[in-house]
Short mmCIF file of N, CA, C and O in Angstrom, two decimals:
data_model
loop_
_atom_site.label_atom_id
_atom_site.label_comp_id
_atom_site.label_asym_id
_atom_site.label_seq_id
_atom_site.Cartn_x
_atom_site.Cartn_y
_atom_site.Cartn_z
N GLN M 1 -66.96 80.30 249.56
CA GLN M 1 -66.94 80.65 248.15
C GLN M 1 -65.88 81.72 247.91
O GLN M 1 -65.91 82.78 248.50
N VAL M 2 -64.95 81.43 247.02
CA VAL M 2 -63.87 82.36 246.70
C VAL M 2 -64.24 83.15 245.45
O VAL M 2 -64.68 82.58 244.45
N GLN M 3 -64.06 84.45 245.52
CA GLN M 3 -64.23 85.29 244.34
C GLN M 3 -62.85 85.77 243.88
O GLN M 3 -62.03 86.19 244.70
N LEU M 4 -62.64 85.70 242.58
CA LEU M 4 -61.34 86.07 242.01
C LEU M 4 -61.53 87.21 241.01
O LEU M 4 -62.44 87.16 240.18
N VAL M 5 -60.65 88.19 241.08
CA VAL M 5 -60.71 89.32 240.17
C VAL M 5 -59.31 89.57 239.61
O VAL M 5 -58.37 89.82 240.37
N GLU M 6 -59.20 89.48 238.29
CA GLU M 6 -57.92 89.73 237.64
C GLU M 6 -57.79 91.21 237.28
O GLU M 6 -58.79 91.88 237.00
N SER M 7 -56.57 91.69 237.25
CA SER M 7 -56.30 93.05 236.80
C SER M 7 -54.89 93.09 236.21
O SER M 7 -54.11 92.14 236.36
N GLY M 8 -54.58 94.20 235.55
CA GLY M 8 -53.24 94.40 235.03
C GLY M 8 -53.06 94.16 233.55
O GLY M 8 -51.99 94.37 233.00
N GLY M 9 -54.12 93.70 232.89
CA GLY M 9 -54.02 93.49 231.46
C GLY M 9 -53.95 94.82 230.72
O GLY M 9 -54.13 95.89 231.28
N GLY M 10 -53.67 94.72 229.42
CA GLY M 10 -53.61 95.93 228.61
C GLY M 10 -52.93 95.67 227.29
O GLY M 10 -52.72 94.52 226.89
N LEU M 11 -52.57 96.76 226.64
CA LEU M 11 -51.91 96.71 225.34
C LEU M 11 -50.43 97.03 225.54
O LEU M 11 -50.09 98.03 226.18
N VAL M 12 -49.57 96.19 225.00
CA VAL M 12 -48.13 96.38 225.15
C VAL M 12 -47.45 95.97 223.85
O VAL M 12 -47.96 95.11 223.11
N GLN M 13 -46.33 96.58 223.56
CA GLN M 13 -45.58 96.21 222.37
C GLN M 13 -44.78 94.93 222.63
O GLN M 13 -44.44 94.60 223.78
N ALA M 14 -44.48 94.24 221.57
CA ALA M 14 -43.65 93.03 221.68
C ALA M 14 -42.34 93.38 222.38
O ALA M 14 -41.73 94.42 222.10
N GLY M 15 -41.93 92.50 223.28
CA GLY M 15 -40.74 92.74 224.07
C GLY M 15 -41.01 93.42 225.40
O GLY M 15 -40.12 93.48 226.26
N GLY M 16 -42.21 93.93 225.55
CA GLY M 16 -42.57 94.62 226.78
C GLY M 16 -42.99 93.68 227.89
O GLY M 16 -42.92 92.45 227.76
N SER M 17 -43.43 94.28 228.99
CA SER M 17 -43.80 93.51 230.18
C SER M 17 -45.16 93.94 230.71
O SER M 17 -45.57 95.10 230.52
N LEU M 18 -45.82 93.03 231.36
CA LEU M 18 -47.04 93.31 232.09
C LEU M 18 -47.03 92.48 233.37
O LEU M 18 -46.45 91.39 233.40
N ARG M 19 -47.71 93.00 234.38
CA ARG M 19 -47.85 92.26 235.63
C ARG M 19 -49.34 92.09 235.91
O ARG M 19 -50.04 93.07 236.15
N LEU M 20 -49.79 90.86 235.84
CA LEU M 20 -51.19 90.56 236.14
C LEU M 20 -51.33 90.24 237.61
O LEU M 20 -50.45 89.62 238.21
N SER M 21 -52.45 90.63 238.18
CA SER M 21 -52.75 90.31 239.56
C SER M 21 -54.09 89.60 239.65
O SER M 21 -55.00 89.91 238.90
N CYS M 22 -54.17 88.70 240.60
CA CYS M 22 -55.41 87.98 240.88
C CYS M 22 -55.70 88.22 242.35
O CYS M 22 -54.95 87.77 243.23
N ALA M 23 -56.77 88.95 242.61
CA ALA M 23 -57.15 89.26 243.98
C ALA M 23 -58.30 88.36 244.41
O ALA M 23 -59.28 88.21 243.67
N ALA M 24 -58.19 87.79 245.59
CA ALA M 24 -59.19 86.85 246.06
C ALA M 24 -59.91 87.39 247.28
O ALA M 24 -59.34 88.12 248.09
N SER M 25 -61.16 87.00 247.40
CA SER M 25 -61.94 87.34 248.58
C SER M 25 -62.92 86.20 248.86
O SER M 25 -63.21 85.40 247.97
N GLY M 26 -63.38 86.13 250.09
CA GLY M 26 -64.44 85.18 250.43
C GLY M 26 -63.99 83.81 250.86
O GLY M 26 -64.84 82.94 251.06
N GLY M 27 -62.70 83.58 251.01
CA GLY M 27 -62.26 82.26 251.44
C GLY M 27 -60.85 82.28 251.95
O GLY M 27 -60.17 83.31 251.91
N ALA M 28 -60.40 81.13 252.45
CA ALA M 28 -59.04 81.01 252.97
C ALA M 28 -58.09 80.82 251.80
O ALA M 28 -57.64 79.71 251.51
N PHE M 29 -57.80 81.91 251.13
CA PHE M 29 -57.06 81.87 249.87
C PHE M 29 -55.70 81.21 250.00
O PHE M 29 -55.23 80.57 249.08
N SER M 30 -55.08 81.37 251.15
CA SER M 30 -53.75 80.82 251.32
C SER M 30 -53.73 79.30 251.24
O SER M 30 -52.67 78.70 251.05
N TRP M 31 -54.89 78.66 251.34
CA TRP M 31 -54.98 77.21 251.28
C TRP M 31 -55.25 76.69 249.86
O TRP M 31 -55.41 75.50 249.66
N TYR M 32 -55.29 77.58 248.89
CA TYR M 32 -55.61 77.21 247.53
C TYR M 32 -54.38 77.26 246.62
O TYR M 32 -53.57 78.17 246.72
N THR M 33 -54.30 76.28 245.76
CA THR M 33 -53.40 76.40 244.63
C THR M 33 -54.04 77.34 243.62
O THR M 33 -55.25 77.32 243.41
N VAL M 34 -53.23 78.18 242.99
CA VAL M 34 -53.77 79.14 242.02
C VAL M 34 -53.06 78.96 240.69
O VAL M 34 -51.84 78.81 240.63
N GLY M 35 -53.86 78.96 239.66
CA GLY M 35 -53.32 78.83 238.31
C GLY M 35 -53.71 79.99 237.43
O GLY M 35 -54.72 80.67 237.68
N TRP M 36 -52.90 80.23 236.43
CA TRP M 36 -53.23 81.18 235.37
C TRP M 36 -53.42 80.40 234.07
O TRP M 36 -52.61 79.52 233.74
N PHE M 37 -54.48 80.72 233.38
CA PHE M 37 -54.77 80.14 232.08
C PHE M 37 -55.00 81.29 231.10
O PHE M 37 -55.22 82.44 231.52
N ARG M 38 -54.97 80.98 229.83
CA ARG M 38 -55.27 82.01 228.83
C ARG M 38 -56.02 81.40 227.66
O ARG M 38 -55.91 80.21 227.37
N GLN M 39 -56.78 82.26 227.00
CA GLN M 39 -57.53 81.83 225.83
C GLN M 39 -57.40 82.88 224.75
O GLN M 39 -57.84 84.02 224.92
N ALA M 40 -56.78 82.47 223.65
CA ALA M 40 -56.63 83.35 222.50
C ALA M 40 -57.85 83.19 221.59
O ALA M 40 -58.53 82.15 221.64
N PRO M 41 -58.14 84.18 220.76
CA PRO M 41 -59.29 84.08 219.86
C PRO M 41 -59.24 82.83 218.99
O PRO M 41 -58.20 82.54 218.38
N GLY M 42 -60.32 82.08 219.00
CA GLY M 42 -60.40 80.89 218.16
C GLY M 42 -59.66 79.69 218.69
O GLY M 42 -59.57 78.66 218.01
N LYS M 43 -59.10 79.80 219.89
CA LYS M 43 -58.34 78.69 220.45
C LYS M 43 -58.92 78.26 221.79
O LYS M 43 -59.67 79.01 222.42
N GLU M 44 -58.56 77.07 222.20
CA GLU M 44 -59.01 76.59 223.50
C GLU M 44 -58.18 77.25 224.61
O GLU M 44 -57.06 77.69 224.40
N ARG M 45 -58.78 77.28 225.78
CA ARG M 45 -58.07 77.82 226.93
C ARG M 45 -56.91 76.90 227.27
O ARG M 45 -57.05 75.66 227.23
N GLU M 46 -55.77 77.48 227.63
CA GLU M 46 -54.59 76.69 227.93
C GLU M 46 -53.93 77.13 229.23
O GLU M 46 -54.05 78.29 229.65
N PHE M 47 -53.25 76.20 229.84
CA PHE M 47 -52.53 76.44 231.08
C PHE M 47 -51.32 77.33 230.83
O PHE M 47 -50.63 77.19 229.81
N VAL M 48 -51.07 78.24 231.78
CA VAL M 48 -49.89 79.11 231.69
C VAL M 48 -48.94 78.84 232.85
O VAL M 48 -47.75 78.56 232.65
N ALA M 49 -49.45 78.93 234.08
CA ALA M 49 -48.60 78.76 235.25
C ALA M 49 -49.47 78.47 236.46
O ALA M 49 -50.66 78.78 236.46
N ALA M 50 -48.85 77.88 237.48
CA ALA M 50 -49.58 77.61 238.72
C ALA M 50 -48.61 77.68 239.89
O ALA M 50 -47.40 77.45 239.73
N ILE M 51 -49.18 77.96 241.06
CA ILE M 51 -48.37 78.04 242.28
C ILE M 51 -49.15 77.36 243.39
O ILE M 51 -50.36 77.57 243.53
N SER M 52 -48.48 76.54 244.17
CA SER M 52 -49.15 75.81 245.23
C SER M 52 -49.44 76.73 246.41
O SER M 52 -48.93 77.84 246.50
N TRP M 53 -50.24 76.22 247.35
CA TRP M 53 -50.76 77.10 248.40
C TRP M 53 -49.70 77.65 249.32
O TRP M 53 -49.86 78.74 249.85
N ILE M 54 -48.62 76.99 249.55
CA ILE M 54 -47.57 77.57 250.39
C ILE M 54 -46.40 78.04 249.53
O ILE M 54 -45.31 78.29 250.03
N ALA M 55 -46.67 78.18 248.21
CA ALA M 55 -45.66 78.65 247.26
C ALA M 55 -44.42 77.77 247.26
O ALA M 55 -43.34 78.20 246.89
N SER M 56 -44.61 76.51 247.67
CA SER M 56 -43.45 75.64 247.68
C SER M 56 -43.15 75.07 246.31
O SER M 56 -42.05 74.58 246.06
N SER M 57 -44.13 75.13 245.42
CA SER M 57 -43.89 74.63 244.08
C SER M 57 -44.61 75.48 243.05
O SER M 57 -45.68 76.03 243.33
N THR M 58 -43.98 75.59 241.90
CA THR M 58 -44.57 76.31 240.78
C THR M 58 -44.46 75.43 239.54
O THR M 58 -43.65 74.50 239.49
N ASP M 59 -45.27 75.73 238.57
CA ASP M 59 -45.26 74.99 237.32
C ASP M 59 -45.55 75.97 236.20
O ASP M 59 -46.38 76.87 236.37
N TYR M 60 -44.87 75.80 235.08
CA TYR M 60 -45.03 76.69 233.96
C TYR M 60 -45.21 75.89 232.67
O TYR M 60 -44.56 74.86 232.47
N ALA M 61 -46.05 76.40 231.81
CA ALA M 61 -46.11 75.86 230.47
C ALA M 61 -44.81 76.18 229.76
O ALA M 61 -44.12 77.15 230.11
N ASP M 62 -44.46 75.38 228.79
CA ASP M 62 -43.21 75.61 228.06
C ASP M 62 -43.17 77.02 227.47
O ASP M 62 -42.12 77.66 227.41
N SER M 63 -44.32 77.51 227.04
CA SER M 63 -44.39 78.83 226.42
C SER M 63 -44.10 79.95 227.41
O SER M 63 -43.79 81.07 227.01
N ALA M 64 -44.23 79.65 228.70
CA ALA M 64 -44.05 80.67 229.73
C ALA M 64 -42.69 80.58 230.44
O ALA M 64 -42.24 81.55 231.05
N LYS M 65 -42.06 79.45 230.36
CA LYS M 65 -40.79 79.25 231.07
C LYS M 65 -39.74 80.27 230.62
O LYS M 65 -39.54 80.50 229.44
N GLY M 66 -39.09 80.86 231.62
CA GLY M 66 -38.03 81.82 231.33
C GLY M 66 -38.52 83.22 231.07
O GLY M 66 -37.71 84.16 231.04
N ARG M 67 -39.82 83.39 230.86
CA ARG M 67 -40.37 84.73 230.59
C ARG M 67 -41.39 85.17 231.64
O ARG M 67 -41.49 86.36 231.94
N PHE M 68 -42.14 84.22 232.18
CA PHE M 68 -43.19 84.54 233.14
C PHE M 68 -42.78 84.05 234.53
O PHE M 68 -42.13 83.01 234.66
N THR M 69 -43.20 84.78 235.54
CA THR M 69 -42.96 84.37 236.92
C THR M 69 -44.24 84.51 237.72
O THR M 69 -44.84 85.59 237.74
N ILE M 70 -44.64 83.43 238.36
CA ILE M 70 -45.83 83.46 239.20
C ILE M 70 -45.38 83.56 240.66
O ILE M 70 -44.40 82.95 241.07
N SER M 71 -46.11 84.37 241.42
CA SER M 71 -45.79 84.53 242.83
C SER M 71 -47.08 84.82 243.59
O SER M 71 -48.10 85.16 242.99
N ARG M 72 -47.01 84.68 244.90
CA ARG M 72 -48.20 84.95 245.69
C ARG M 72 -47.84 85.66 246.98
O ARG M 72 -46.75 85.49 247.51
N ASP M 73 -48.79 86.44 247.45
CA ASP M 73 -48.69 87.12 248.74
C ASP M 73 -49.95 86.75 249.51
O ASP M 73 -51.00 87.37 249.32
N ASN M 74 -49.84 85.73 250.34
CA ASN M 74 -51.03 85.26 251.05
C ASN M 74 -51.58 86.29 252.03
O ASN M 74 -52.77 86.32 252.32
N ALA M 75 -50.71 87.14 252.54
CA ALA M 75 -51.17 88.18 253.46
C ALA M 75 -52.09 89.17 252.75
O ALA M 75 -52.99 89.76 253.36
N LYS M 76 -51.86 89.35 251.45
CA LYS M 76 -52.68 90.27 250.66
C LYS M 76 -53.71 89.55 249.81
O LYS M 76 -54.43 90.18 249.04
N ASN M 77 -53.74 88.21 249.91
CA ASN M 77 -54.68 87.42 249.11
C ASN M 77 -54.54 87.69 247.62
O ASN M 77 -55.55 87.86 246.90
N THR M 78 -53.33 87.76 247.15
CA THR M 78 -53.10 88.01 245.73
C THR M 78 -52.07 87.03 245.16
O THR M 78 -51.18 86.54 245.87
N VAL M 79 -52.25 86.76 243.90
CA VAL M 79 -51.27 86.00 243.12
C VAL M 79 -50.95 86.84 241.89
O VAL M 79 -51.85 87.36 241.23
N ASN M 80 -49.67 86.98 241.60
CA ASN M 80 -49.24 87.80 240.49
C ASN M 80 -48.59 86.95 239.40
O ASN M 80 -48.01 85.90 239.67
N LEU M 81 -48.70 87.44 238.19
CA LEU M 81 -48.02 86.82 237.06
C LEU M 81 -47.23 87.92 236.36
O LEU M 81 -47.82 88.77 235.69
N GLN M 82 -45.93 87.90 236.56
CA GLN M 82 -45.05 88.85 235.88
C GLN M 82 -44.71 88.29 234.52
O GLN M 82 -44.17 87.18 234.42
N MET M 83 -45.02 89.03 233.48
CA MET M 83 -44.80 88.56 232.12
C MET M 83 -43.80 89.49 231.42
O MET M 83 -44.08 90.68 231.26
N ASN M 84 -42.67 88.95 231.06
CA ASN M 84 -41.63 89.71 230.38
C ASN M 84 -41.43 89.19 228.97
O ASN M 84 -41.89 88.09 228.63
N SER M 85 -40.74 89.97 228.17
CA SER M 85 -40.44 89.57 226.79
C SER M 85 -41.69 89.09 226.06
O SER M 85 -41.69 88.02 225.43
N LEU M 86 -42.73 89.85 226.16
CA LEU M 86 -44.01 89.44 225.59
C LEU M 86 -43.95 89.37 224.07
O LEU M 86 -43.24 90.15 223.42
N LYS M 87 -44.71 88.43 223.53
CA LYS M 87 -44.78 88.19 222.09
C LYS M 87 -46.22 88.35 221.64
O LYS M 87 -47.15 88.17 222.43
N PRO M 88 -46.44 88.62 220.37
CA PRO M 88 -47.82 88.69 219.86
C PRO M 88 -48.61 87.41 220.16
O PRO M 88 -49.82 87.48 220.38
N ASP M 89 -47.94 86.27 220.18
CA ASP M 89 -48.62 85.00 220.48
C ASP M 89 -49.14 84.94 221.91
O ASP M 89 -49.92 84.04 222.24
N ASP M 90 -48.69 85.85 222.76
CA ASP M 90 -49.20 85.89 224.14
C ASP M 90 -50.54 86.61 224.24
O ASP M 90 -51.14 86.64 225.32
N THR M 91 -50.99 87.18 223.14
CA THR M 91 -52.27 87.87 223.15
C THR M 91 -53.40 86.90 223.47
O THR M 91 -53.57 85.87 222.82
N ALA M 92 -54.16 87.22 224.51
CA ALA M 92 -55.23 86.34 224.97
C ALA M 92 -55.95 87.00 226.14
O ALA M 92 -55.49 88.01 226.67
N VAL M 93 -57.05 86.39 226.52
CA VAL M 93 -57.67 86.73 227.80
C VAL M 93 -57.05 85.81 228.84
O VAL M 93 -57.01 84.59 228.65
N TYR M 94 -56.56 86.39 229.90
CA TYR M 94 -55.89 85.64 230.96
C TYR M 94 -56.83 85.50 232.15
O TYR M 94 -57.41 86.47 232.61
N TYR M 95 -56.93 84.27 232.63
CA TYR M 95 -57.81 83.95 233.75
C TYR M 95 -56.99 83.39 234.91
O TYR M 95 -56.06 82.61 234.69
N CYS M 96 -57.37 83.76 236.12
CA CYS M 96 -56.81 83.05 237.25
C CYS M 96 -57.89 82.11 237.80
O CYS M 96 -59.08 82.35 237.63
N ALA M 97 -57.43 81.06 238.44
CA ALA M 97 -58.32 80.05 238.97
C ALA M 97 -57.75 79.50 240.26
O ALA M 97 -56.53 79.48 240.45
N ALA M 98 -58.62 79.05 241.15
CA ALA M 98 -58.19 78.54 242.45
C ALA M 98 -58.67 77.11 242.64
O ALA M 98 -59.80 76.75 242.27
N ASP M 99 -57.80 76.32 243.21
CA ASP M 99 -58.05 74.89 243.39
C ASP M 99 -57.77 74.55 244.85
O ASP M 99 -56.71 74.91 245.38
N ARG M 100 -58.67 73.87 245.49
CA ARG M 100 -58.52 73.59 246.91
C ARG M 100 -57.51 72.50 247.22
O ARG M 100 -57.22 72.23 248.38
N LYS M 101 -56.96 71.89 246.23
CA LYS M 101 -55.93 70.88 246.46
C LYS M 101 -54.59 71.56 246.70
O LYS M 101 -54.37 72.69 246.33
N ALA M 102 -53.70 70.83 247.33
CA ALA M 102 -52.43 71.40 247.77
C ALA M 102 -51.39 71.49 246.67
O ALA M 102 -50.49 72.33 246.74
N SER M 103 -51.48 70.68 245.66
CA SER M 103 -50.42 70.65 244.66
C SER M 103 -50.87 71.30 243.36
O SER M 103 -52.07 71.39 243.08
N THR M 104 -49.91 71.73 242.59
CA THR M 104 -50.24 72.40 241.33
C THR M 104 -50.80 71.40 240.33
O THR M 104 -50.48 70.22 240.37
N THR M 105 -51.64 71.89 239.44
CA THR M 105 -52.18 71.06 238.39
C THR M 105 -52.40 71.90 237.15
O THR M 105 -52.67 73.09 237.24
N ARG M 106 -52.27 71.26 235.99
CA ARG M 106 -52.53 71.94 234.72
C ARG M 106 -53.94 71.66 234.21
O ARG M 106 -54.33 72.13 233.16
N THR M 107 -54.70 70.88 234.94
CA THR M 107 -56.01 70.43 234.50
C THR M 107 -57.08 71.46 234.85
O THR M 107 -57.33 71.72 236.02
N GLU M 108 -57.72 72.00 233.84
CA GLU M 108 -58.75 73.03 234.05
C GLU M 108 -59.85 72.57 234.99
O GLU M 108 -60.29 73.31 235.87
N SER M 109 -60.30 71.35 234.78
CA SER M 109 -61.45 70.87 235.54
C SER M 109 -61.14 70.70 237.03
O SER M 109 -62.06 70.58 237.84
N ALA M 110 -59.88 70.71 237.38
CA ALA M 110 -59.51 70.59 238.80
C ALA M 110 -59.73 71.89 239.57
O ALA M 110 -59.80 71.88 240.79
N TYR M 111 -59.85 72.99 238.87
CA TYR M 111 -59.97 74.29 239.52
C TYR M 111 -61.43 74.57 239.85
O TYR M 111 -62.32 74.42 239.01
N ASP M 112 -61.64 75.02 241.07
CA ASP M 112 -62.99 75.21 241.58
C ASP M 112 -63.56 76.59 241.31
O ASP M 112 -64.77 76.76 241.19
N TYR M 113 -62.70 77.58 241.26
CA TYR M 113 -63.16 78.98 241.12
C TYR M 113 -62.37 79.67 240.02
O TYR M 113 -61.16 79.44 239.89
N TRP M 114 -63.06 80.54 239.29
CA TRP M 114 -62.45 81.25 238.17
C TRP M 114 -62.80 82.73 238.23
O TRP M 114 -63.90 83.11 238.64
N GLY M 115 -61.84 83.53 237.78
CA GLY M 115 -62.13 84.94 237.60
C GLY M 115 -62.74 85.19 236.23
O GLY M 115 -62.92 84.26 235.43
N GLN M 116 -63.03 86.46 235.96
CA GLN M 116 -63.67 86.84 234.70
C GLN M 116 -62.68 87.06 233.57
O GLN M 116 -63.08 87.13 232.41
N GLY M 117 -61.42 87.20 233.91
CA GLY M 117 -60.40 87.35 232.88
C GLY M 117 -59.98 88.79 232.66
O GLY M 117 -60.74 89.73 232.93
N THR M 118 -58.78 88.96 232.16
CA THR M 118 -58.27 90.27 231.78
C THR M 118 -57.56 90.14 230.44
O THR M 118 -56.83 89.18 230.20
N GLN M 119 -57.82 91.11 229.57
CA GLN M 119 -57.30 91.05 228.20
C GLN M 119 -55.84 91.51 228.16
O GLN M 119 -55.50 92.57 228.68
N VAL M 120 -55.03 90.71 227.50
CA VAL M 120 -53.64 91.08 227.22
C VAL M 120 -53.48 91.10 225.71
O VAL M 120 -53.77 90.10 225.03
N THR M 121 -53.03 92.22 225.18
CA THR M 121 -52.81 92.35 223.74
C THR M 121 -51.38 92.80 223.52
O THR M 121 -50.94 93.82 224.06
N VAL M 122 -50.66 92.02 222.73
CA VAL M 122 -49.26 92.33 222.43
C VAL M 122 -49.15 92.66 220.95
O VAL M 122 -49.46 91.82 220.09
N SER M 123 -48.74 93.87 220.66
CA SER M 123 -48.64 94.31 219.26
C SER M 123 -47.22 94.05 218.74
O SER M 123 -46.24 94.11 219.49
N SER M 124 -47.14 93.79 217.45
CA SER M 124 -45.83 93.49 216.84
C SER M 124 -45.15 94.76 216.35
O SER M 124 -45.73 95.82 216.32
#
């Protein structure tokens, strides 16, 4: 059983940056694909980015391309999401999730474990 804990959220002005971290415990984290999702108030949760277990492939939503970078450090059991050039539309609760399959996926139901989320608020 993998436990995931997100951190790094907060309040930032538009144009600013935040670095989210997802720390894992309780399993062979390096064998999991990890994704980041977000849910804004009144909206459905949506895919943001994912990284495969050996970091050989990454995937980004169009809204994240060019601004967000996902990376992982398997030795530290962490996956990070560097978010630059933040916009008010990026305001949401951000969740990390782990999937035991080897390749990245944007499908929520494919992910086996979820963290509790961290709030990101971008002011205009």
